[in-house]
Short mmCIF file of C-alpha atoms in Angstrom, two decimals:
data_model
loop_
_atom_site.label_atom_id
_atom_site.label_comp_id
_atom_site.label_asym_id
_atom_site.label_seq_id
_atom_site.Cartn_x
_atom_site.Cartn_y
_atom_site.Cartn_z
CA UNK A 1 82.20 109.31 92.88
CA UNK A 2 80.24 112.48 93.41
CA UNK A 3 81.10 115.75 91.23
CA UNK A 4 81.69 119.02 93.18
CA UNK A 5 81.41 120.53 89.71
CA UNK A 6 79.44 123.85 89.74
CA UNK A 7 76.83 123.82 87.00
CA UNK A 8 77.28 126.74 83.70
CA UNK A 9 75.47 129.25 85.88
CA UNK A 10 77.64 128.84 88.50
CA UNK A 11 75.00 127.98 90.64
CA UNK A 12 74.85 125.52 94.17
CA UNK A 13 74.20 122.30 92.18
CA UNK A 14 72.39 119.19 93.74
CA UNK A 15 73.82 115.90 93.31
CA UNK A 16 72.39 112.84 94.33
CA UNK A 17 74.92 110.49 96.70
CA UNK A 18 73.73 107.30 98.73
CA UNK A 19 75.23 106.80 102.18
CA UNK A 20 76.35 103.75 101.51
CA UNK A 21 78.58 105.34 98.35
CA UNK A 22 79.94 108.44 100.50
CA UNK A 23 82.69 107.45 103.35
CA UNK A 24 82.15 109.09 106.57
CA UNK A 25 83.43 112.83 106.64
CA UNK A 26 85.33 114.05 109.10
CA UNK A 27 85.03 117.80 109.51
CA UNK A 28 85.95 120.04 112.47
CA UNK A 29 87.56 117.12 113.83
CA UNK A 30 83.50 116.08 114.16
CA UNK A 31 82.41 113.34 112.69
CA UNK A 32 79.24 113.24 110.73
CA UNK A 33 77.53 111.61 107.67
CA UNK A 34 75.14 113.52 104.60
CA UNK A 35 72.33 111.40 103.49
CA UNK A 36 70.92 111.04 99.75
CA UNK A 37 72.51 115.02 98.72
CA UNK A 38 75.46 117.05 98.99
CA UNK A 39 75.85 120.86 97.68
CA UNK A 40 78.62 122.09 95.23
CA UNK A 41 79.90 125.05 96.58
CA UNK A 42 82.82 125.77 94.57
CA UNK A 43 81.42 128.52 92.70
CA UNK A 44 78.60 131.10 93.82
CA UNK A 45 76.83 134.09 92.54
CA UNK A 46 76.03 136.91 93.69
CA UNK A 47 72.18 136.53 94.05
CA UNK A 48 72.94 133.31 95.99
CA UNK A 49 70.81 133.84 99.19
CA UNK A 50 71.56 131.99 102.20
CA UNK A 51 69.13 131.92 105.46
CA UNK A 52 71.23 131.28 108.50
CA UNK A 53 68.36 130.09 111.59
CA UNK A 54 70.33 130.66 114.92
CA UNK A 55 70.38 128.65 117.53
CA UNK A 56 68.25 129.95 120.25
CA UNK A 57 70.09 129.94 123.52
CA UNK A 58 72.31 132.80 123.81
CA UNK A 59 75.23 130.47 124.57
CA UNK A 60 74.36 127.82 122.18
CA UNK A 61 74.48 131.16 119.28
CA UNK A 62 77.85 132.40 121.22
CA UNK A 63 79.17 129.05 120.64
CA UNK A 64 78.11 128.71 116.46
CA UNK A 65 80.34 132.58 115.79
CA UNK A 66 82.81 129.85 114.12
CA UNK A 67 80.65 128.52 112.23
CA UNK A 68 79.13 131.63 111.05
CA UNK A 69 82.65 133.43 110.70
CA UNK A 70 83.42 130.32 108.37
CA UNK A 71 80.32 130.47 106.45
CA UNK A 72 80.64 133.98 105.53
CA UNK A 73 84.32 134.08 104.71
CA UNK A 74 83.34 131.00 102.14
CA UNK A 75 80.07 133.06 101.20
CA UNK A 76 81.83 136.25 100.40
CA UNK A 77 79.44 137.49 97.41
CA UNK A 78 75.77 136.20 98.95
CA UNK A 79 73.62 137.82 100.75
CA UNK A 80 73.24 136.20 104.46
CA UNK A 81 70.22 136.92 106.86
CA UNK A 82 70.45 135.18 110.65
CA UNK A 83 67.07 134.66 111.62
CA UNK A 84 67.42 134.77 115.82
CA UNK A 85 65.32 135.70 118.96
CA UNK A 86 66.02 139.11 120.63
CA UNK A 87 68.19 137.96 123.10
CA UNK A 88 70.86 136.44 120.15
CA UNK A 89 70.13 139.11 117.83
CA UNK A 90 71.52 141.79 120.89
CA UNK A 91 74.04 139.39 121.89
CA UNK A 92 75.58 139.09 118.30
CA UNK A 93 74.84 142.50 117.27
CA UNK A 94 76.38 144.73 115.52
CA UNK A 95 76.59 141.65 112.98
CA UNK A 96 79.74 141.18 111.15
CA UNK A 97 79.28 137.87 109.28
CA UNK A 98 75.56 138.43 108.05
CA UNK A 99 74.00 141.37 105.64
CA UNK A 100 70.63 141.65 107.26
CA UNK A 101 68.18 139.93 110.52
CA UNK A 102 64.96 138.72 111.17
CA UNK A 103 64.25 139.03 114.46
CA UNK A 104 61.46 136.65 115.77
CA UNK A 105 59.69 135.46 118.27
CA UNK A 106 56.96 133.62 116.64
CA UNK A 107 56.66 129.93 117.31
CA UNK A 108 54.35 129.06 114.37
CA UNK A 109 56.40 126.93 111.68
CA UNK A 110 53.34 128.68 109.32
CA UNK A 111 53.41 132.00 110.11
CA UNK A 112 57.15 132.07 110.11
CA UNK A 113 57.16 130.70 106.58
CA UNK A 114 55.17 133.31 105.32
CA UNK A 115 57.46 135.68 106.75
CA UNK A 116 60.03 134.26 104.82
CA UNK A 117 58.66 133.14 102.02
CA UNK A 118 58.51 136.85 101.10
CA UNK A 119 62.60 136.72 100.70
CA UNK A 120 62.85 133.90 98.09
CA UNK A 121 66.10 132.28 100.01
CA UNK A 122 67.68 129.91 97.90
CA UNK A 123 68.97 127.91 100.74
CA UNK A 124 68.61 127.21 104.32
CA UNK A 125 71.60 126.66 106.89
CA UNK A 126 69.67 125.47 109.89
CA UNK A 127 71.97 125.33 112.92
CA UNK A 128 68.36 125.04 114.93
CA UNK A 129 67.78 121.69 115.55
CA UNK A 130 63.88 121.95 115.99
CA UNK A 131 61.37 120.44 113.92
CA UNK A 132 59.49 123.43 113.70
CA UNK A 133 62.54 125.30 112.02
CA UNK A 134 62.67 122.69 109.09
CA UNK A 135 58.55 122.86 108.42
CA UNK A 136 59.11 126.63 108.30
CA UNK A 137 61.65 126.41 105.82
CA UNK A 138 60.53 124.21 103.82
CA UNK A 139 56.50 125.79 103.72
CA UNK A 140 58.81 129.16 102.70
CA UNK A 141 59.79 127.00 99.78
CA UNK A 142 63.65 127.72 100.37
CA UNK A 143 64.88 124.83 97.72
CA UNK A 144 68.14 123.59 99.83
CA UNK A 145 67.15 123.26 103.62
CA UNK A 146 70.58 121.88 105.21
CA UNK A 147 70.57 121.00 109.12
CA UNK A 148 71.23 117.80 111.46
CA UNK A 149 68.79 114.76 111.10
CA UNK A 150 66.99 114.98 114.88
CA UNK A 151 63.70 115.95 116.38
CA UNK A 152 62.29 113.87 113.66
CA UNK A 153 62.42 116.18 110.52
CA UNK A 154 65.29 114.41 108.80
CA UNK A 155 62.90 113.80 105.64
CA UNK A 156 62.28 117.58 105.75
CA UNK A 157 65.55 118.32 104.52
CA UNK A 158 67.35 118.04 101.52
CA UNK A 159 71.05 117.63 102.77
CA UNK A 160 70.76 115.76 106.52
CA UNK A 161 74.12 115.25 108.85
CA UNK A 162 74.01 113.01 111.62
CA UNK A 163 76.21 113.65 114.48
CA UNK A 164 77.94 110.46 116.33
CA UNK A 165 75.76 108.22 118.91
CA UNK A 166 77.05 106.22 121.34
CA UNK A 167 75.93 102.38 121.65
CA UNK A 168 73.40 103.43 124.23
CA UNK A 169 71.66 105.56 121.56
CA UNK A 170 72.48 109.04 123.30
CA UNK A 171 74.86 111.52 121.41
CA UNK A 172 78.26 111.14 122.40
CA UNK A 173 79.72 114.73 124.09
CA UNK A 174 81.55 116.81 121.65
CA UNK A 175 81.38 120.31 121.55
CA UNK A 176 79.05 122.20 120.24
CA UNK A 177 81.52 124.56 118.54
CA UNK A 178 82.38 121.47 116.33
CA UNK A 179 79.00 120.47 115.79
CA UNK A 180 78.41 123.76 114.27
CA UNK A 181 81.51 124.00 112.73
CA UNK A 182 80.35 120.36 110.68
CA UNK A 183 78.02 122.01 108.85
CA UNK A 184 79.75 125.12 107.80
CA UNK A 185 82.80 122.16 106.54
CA UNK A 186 79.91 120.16 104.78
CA UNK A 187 79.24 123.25 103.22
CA UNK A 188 82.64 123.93 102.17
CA UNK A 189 83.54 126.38 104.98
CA UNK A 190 86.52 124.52 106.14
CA UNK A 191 88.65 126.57 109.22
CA UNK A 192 90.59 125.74 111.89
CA UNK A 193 89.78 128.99 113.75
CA UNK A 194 87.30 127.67 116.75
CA UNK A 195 87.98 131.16 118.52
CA UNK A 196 84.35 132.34 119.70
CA UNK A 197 83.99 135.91 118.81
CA UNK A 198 81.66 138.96 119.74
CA UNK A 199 80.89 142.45 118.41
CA UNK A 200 81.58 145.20 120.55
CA UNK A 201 81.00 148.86 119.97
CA UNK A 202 83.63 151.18 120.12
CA UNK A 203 83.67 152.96 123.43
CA UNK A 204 82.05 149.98 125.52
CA UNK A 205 84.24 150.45 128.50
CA UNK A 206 83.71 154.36 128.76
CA UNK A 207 79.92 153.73 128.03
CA UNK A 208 79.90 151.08 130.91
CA UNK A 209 81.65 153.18 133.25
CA UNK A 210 79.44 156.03 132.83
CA UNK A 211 76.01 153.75 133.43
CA UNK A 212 77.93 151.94 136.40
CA UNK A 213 80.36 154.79 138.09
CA UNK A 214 81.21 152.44 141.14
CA UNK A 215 83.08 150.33 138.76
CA UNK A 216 85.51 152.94 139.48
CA UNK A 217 86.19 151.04 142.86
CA UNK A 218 88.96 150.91 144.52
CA UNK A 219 91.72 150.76 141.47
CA UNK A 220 92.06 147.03 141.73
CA UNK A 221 90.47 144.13 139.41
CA UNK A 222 87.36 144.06 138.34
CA UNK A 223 85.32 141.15 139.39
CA UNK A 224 82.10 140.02 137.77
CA UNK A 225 80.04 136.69 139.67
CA UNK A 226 77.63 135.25 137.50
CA UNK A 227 75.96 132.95 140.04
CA UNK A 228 72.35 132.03 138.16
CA UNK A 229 71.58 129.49 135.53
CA UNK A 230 68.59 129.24 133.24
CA UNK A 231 69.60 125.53 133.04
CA UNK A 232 68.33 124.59 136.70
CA UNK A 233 69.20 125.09 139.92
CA UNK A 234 71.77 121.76 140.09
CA UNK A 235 74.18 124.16 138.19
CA UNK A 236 73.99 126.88 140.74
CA UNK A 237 77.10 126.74 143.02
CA UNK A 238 75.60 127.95 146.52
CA UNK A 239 74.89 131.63 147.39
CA UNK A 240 76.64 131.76 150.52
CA UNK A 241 80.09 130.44 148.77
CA UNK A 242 80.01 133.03 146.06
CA UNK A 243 79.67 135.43 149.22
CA UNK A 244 82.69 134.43 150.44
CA UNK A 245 84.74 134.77 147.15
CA UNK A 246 83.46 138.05 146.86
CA UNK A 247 84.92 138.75 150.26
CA UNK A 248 87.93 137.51 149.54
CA UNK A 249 88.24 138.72 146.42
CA UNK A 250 88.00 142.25 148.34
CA UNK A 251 90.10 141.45 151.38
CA UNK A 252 92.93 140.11 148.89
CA UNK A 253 92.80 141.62 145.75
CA UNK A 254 91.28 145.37 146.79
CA UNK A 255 88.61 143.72 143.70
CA UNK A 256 85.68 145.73 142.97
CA UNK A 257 82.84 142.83 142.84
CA UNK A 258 80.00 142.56 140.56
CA UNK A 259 77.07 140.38 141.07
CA UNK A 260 75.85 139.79 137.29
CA UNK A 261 71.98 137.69 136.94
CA UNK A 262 69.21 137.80 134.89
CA UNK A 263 66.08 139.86 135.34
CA UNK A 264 64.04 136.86 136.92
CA UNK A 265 62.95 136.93 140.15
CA UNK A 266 64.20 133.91 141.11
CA UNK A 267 67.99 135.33 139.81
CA UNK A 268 67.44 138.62 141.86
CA UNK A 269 66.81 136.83 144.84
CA UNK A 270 70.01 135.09 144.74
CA UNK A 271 71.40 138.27 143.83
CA UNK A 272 70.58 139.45 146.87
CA UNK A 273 71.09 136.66 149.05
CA UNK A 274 74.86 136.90 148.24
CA UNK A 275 74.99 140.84 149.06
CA UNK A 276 73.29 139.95 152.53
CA UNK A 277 75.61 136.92 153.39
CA UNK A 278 78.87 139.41 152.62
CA UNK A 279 80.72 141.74 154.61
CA UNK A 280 81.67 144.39 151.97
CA UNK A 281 79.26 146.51 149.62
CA UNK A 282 78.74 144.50 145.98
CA UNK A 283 77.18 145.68 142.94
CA UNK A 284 74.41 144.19 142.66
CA UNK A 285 72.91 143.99 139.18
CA UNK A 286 69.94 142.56 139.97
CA UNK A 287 68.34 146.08 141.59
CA UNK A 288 70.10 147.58 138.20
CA UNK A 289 69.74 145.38 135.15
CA UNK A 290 71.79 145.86 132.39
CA UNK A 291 70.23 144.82 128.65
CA UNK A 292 72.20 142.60 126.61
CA UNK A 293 74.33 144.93 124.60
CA UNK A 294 75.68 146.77 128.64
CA UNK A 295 76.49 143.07 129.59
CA UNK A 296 79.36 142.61 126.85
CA UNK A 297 80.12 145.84 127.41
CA UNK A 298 80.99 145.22 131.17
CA UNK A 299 82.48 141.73 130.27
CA UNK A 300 84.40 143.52 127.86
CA UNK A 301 86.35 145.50 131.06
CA UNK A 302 86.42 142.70 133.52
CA UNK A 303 89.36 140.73 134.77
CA UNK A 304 87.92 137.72 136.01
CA UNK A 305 84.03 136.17 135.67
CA UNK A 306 83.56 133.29 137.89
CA UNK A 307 80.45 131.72 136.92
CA UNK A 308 77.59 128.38 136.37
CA UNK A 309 78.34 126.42 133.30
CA UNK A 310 75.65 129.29 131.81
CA UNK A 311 75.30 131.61 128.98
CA UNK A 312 77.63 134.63 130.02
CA UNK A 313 80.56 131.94 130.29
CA UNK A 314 80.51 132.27 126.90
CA UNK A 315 80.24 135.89 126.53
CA UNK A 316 83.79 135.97 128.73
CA UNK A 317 85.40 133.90 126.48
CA UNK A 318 84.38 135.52 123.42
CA UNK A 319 85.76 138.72 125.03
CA UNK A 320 88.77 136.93 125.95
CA UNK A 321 88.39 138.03 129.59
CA UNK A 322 90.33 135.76 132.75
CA UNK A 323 87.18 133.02 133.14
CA UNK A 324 86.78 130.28 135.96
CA UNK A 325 83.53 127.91 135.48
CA UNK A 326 82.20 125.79 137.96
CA UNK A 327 80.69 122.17 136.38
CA UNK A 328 78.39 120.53 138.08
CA UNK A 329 75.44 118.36 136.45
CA UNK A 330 76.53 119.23 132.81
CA UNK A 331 79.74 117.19 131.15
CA UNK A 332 81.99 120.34 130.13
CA UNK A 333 83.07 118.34 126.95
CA UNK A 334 79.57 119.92 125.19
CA UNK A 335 80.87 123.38 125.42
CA UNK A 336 84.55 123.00 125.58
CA UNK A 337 86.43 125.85 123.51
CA UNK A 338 90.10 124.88 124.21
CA UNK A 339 90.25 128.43 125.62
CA UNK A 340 93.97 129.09 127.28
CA UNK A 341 92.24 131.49 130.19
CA UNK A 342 89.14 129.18 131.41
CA UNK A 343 89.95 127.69 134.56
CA UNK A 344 87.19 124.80 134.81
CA UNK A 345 86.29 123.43 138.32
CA UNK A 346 84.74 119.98 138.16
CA UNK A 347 82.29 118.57 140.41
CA UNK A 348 84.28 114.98 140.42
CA UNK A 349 81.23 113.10 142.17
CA UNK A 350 80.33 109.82 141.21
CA UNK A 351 76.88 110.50 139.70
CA UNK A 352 78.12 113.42 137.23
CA UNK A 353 77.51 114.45 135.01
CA UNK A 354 73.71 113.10 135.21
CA UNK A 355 72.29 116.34 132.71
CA UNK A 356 69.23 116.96 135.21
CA UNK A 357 67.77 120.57 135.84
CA UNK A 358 67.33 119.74 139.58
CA UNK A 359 69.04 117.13 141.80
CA UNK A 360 67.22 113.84 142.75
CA UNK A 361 69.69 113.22 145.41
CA UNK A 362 68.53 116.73 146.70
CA UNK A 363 71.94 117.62 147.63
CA UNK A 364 73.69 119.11 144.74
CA UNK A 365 76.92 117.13 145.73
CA UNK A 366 78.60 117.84 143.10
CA UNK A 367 78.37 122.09 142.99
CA UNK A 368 79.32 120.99 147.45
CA UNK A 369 82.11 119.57 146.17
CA UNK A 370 83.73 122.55 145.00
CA UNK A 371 85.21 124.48 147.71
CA UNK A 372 85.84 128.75 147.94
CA UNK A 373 89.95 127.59 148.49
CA UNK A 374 89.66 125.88 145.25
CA UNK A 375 87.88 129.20 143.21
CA UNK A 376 90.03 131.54 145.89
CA UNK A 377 92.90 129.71 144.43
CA UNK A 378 92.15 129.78 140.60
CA UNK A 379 90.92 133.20 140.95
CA UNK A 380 95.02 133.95 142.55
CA UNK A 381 96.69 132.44 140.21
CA UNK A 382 94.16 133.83 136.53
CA UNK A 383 94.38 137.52 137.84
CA UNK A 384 98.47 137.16 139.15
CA UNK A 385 99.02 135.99 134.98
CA UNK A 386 98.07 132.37 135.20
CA UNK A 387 96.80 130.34 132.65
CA UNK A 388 93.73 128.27 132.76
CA UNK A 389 93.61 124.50 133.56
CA UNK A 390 91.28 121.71 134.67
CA UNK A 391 90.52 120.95 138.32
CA UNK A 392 88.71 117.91 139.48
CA UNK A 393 86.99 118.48 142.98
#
């Protein structure tokens, strides 16, 4: 048996435990297993200092809230820092489950330990899976470094989960909100809440309306396409398609459409493709960028998002806005949040979900198989008080 015993300081106390002595653990409904140490956290101080790393894709950090709500309703008297990228710092800012950031950018496991060597952490929550984030932690001398066993750096940690393979070797599809929400349980941050969650600032949808007046429209929904994807372009669901929704959208909902992409070149261009393929006047984002904080804020007044299996799917779940997400390439069981509002469109083609950036049949069958009756369809019944559900296409 292990002891969960806090020590007489009522400090995080180490314990030694073999795999072979310590049953599998099911947390999160996730299964997982802790190698050679486990933490006590049934008692805490208050100069218990906890280093959460983020995960760096703005979805993949959308996706750990959970987690992090869970962590710092257990963690209630320590002092939490996320350490993120710009992009999740915005995205998750202002922060409500951590007392202070460090925003970086640096790729250096060394420099990066200096940096936080300078904030004597007593332990490290690493929900980054890189090697480089478990050198950096432990060259910052953090005693307790806690994070999954992959990329090689198991033996840089001191407490190491391993999240289920299947007998091929790859990891089996769960969602990622569970495979945060492992850790936070291993930690003693059980929940059942897997509700994603996001900040907004009070005032978003005046502040919105003021940088974007045409939102004003025409009185009837408001209609945001998200039709990039960082991913690759197998995930992108043809320009001329989402041209069509938006006409429809027009024609039979009086919608104000906007057309929502990154700042790329590559997203602008299909940004503008769709305004020249459709018969009505879009907003098109990509000749007016918005930064990260002005994108919840016009999620936050939107009535439907159709987008890519991509990063600002998440942000319109976290805002609990109407969402339909077309699958292609990806299997949807990696980022599935149980939310009662997604409509999810599958690509039903024999060679999905395959998990490649770009298509070797060089035909993106499965985004073609989704039609714009099936999204025209969804989109009717989400914005007429529908609930979500699954269609295969």
């Amino acid at each position: 048996m292990v002891s969960h015993e806090p020590d007489q300081a009522g400090q995080f106390r180490l314990h030694s435990a073999r795999l072979r002595d310590r049953p599998p653990t099911h947390g999160a409904n996730f299964l997982y297993y802790a190698r050679e140490k486990i933490i006590s956290v049934q008692s805490e101080t208050p100069d218990t200092n906890i280093l959460v790393w983020l995960p760096s894709p703005m979805g993949d950090a959308i996706l750990c809230t959970p987690a992090l709500r869970a962590v710092r309703e257990r963690f209630k008297s320590s002092r939490i820092t996320f350490l993120a990228n710009p992009v999740v710092r915005e995205i998750l800012s202002p922060g409500v489950f951590n007392d202070e950031w460090i925003e970086h950018e640096e790729k250096d496991p060394l420099a990066i330990s200096r940096l936080l060597r300078r904030h004597r952490f007593s332990h490290a929550i690493l929900f980054k899976n890189s090697f480089a984030s478990a050198l950096a932690a432990l060259l910052a001398g953090i005693p307790s470094r806690i994070g999954y066993a992959r990329e090689k750096r198991g033996f840089l940690l001191t407490d190491r989960l391993q999240a289920p393979k299947l007998t091929s070797g790859r990891f089996e599809p769960r969602s990622m909100i569970d495979y945060y929400l492992a850790v936070a349980s291993w930690l003693g941050a059980e929940t059942t809440n897997r509700s994603l969650e996001l900040p907004v600032a009070p005032g978003a949808g005046d502040s919105i309306r003021s940088r974007l007046p045409e939102l004003a429209g025409t009185g009837g929904p408001v209609v945001v396409l998200v039709p990039g994807g960082a991913f690759g372009a197998s995930k992108c669901w043809p320009s001329e398609r989402f041209a069509q929704i938006a006409d429809r959208l027009i024609t039979d909902h009086n919608a104000t459409v906007v057309i929502s992409v990154a700042p790329e070149p590559a997203e602008k261009q299909i940004a503008q493709n769709i305004c020249d393929s459709s018969e009505h006047t879009l907003i098109n984002l990509g000749e007016n960028p918005l930064s990260i904080g002005e994108l919840k804020d016009l999620f936050s007044v939107a009535d439907l998002v159709i987008t890519n299996d991509t990063g600002p799917r998440h942000i319109a779940i976290a805002l609990r806005r109407k969402v339909i997400t077309l699958f292609g390439p990806n299997d949807p069981a990696w980022t599935e949040t149980g939310y009662e509002n997604e409509t999810q469109i599958i690509g039903n083609v024999p060679c999905a979900p395959c998990s490649r950036p770009d298509c070797v049949k060089s035909r993106h069958i499965c985004m073609q198989a989704i039609t714009v009756d099936m999204v025209c369809n969804a989109a009717k019944e989400l914005l007429e008080g529908g609930r979500g559900h699954r269609i295969l296409a």
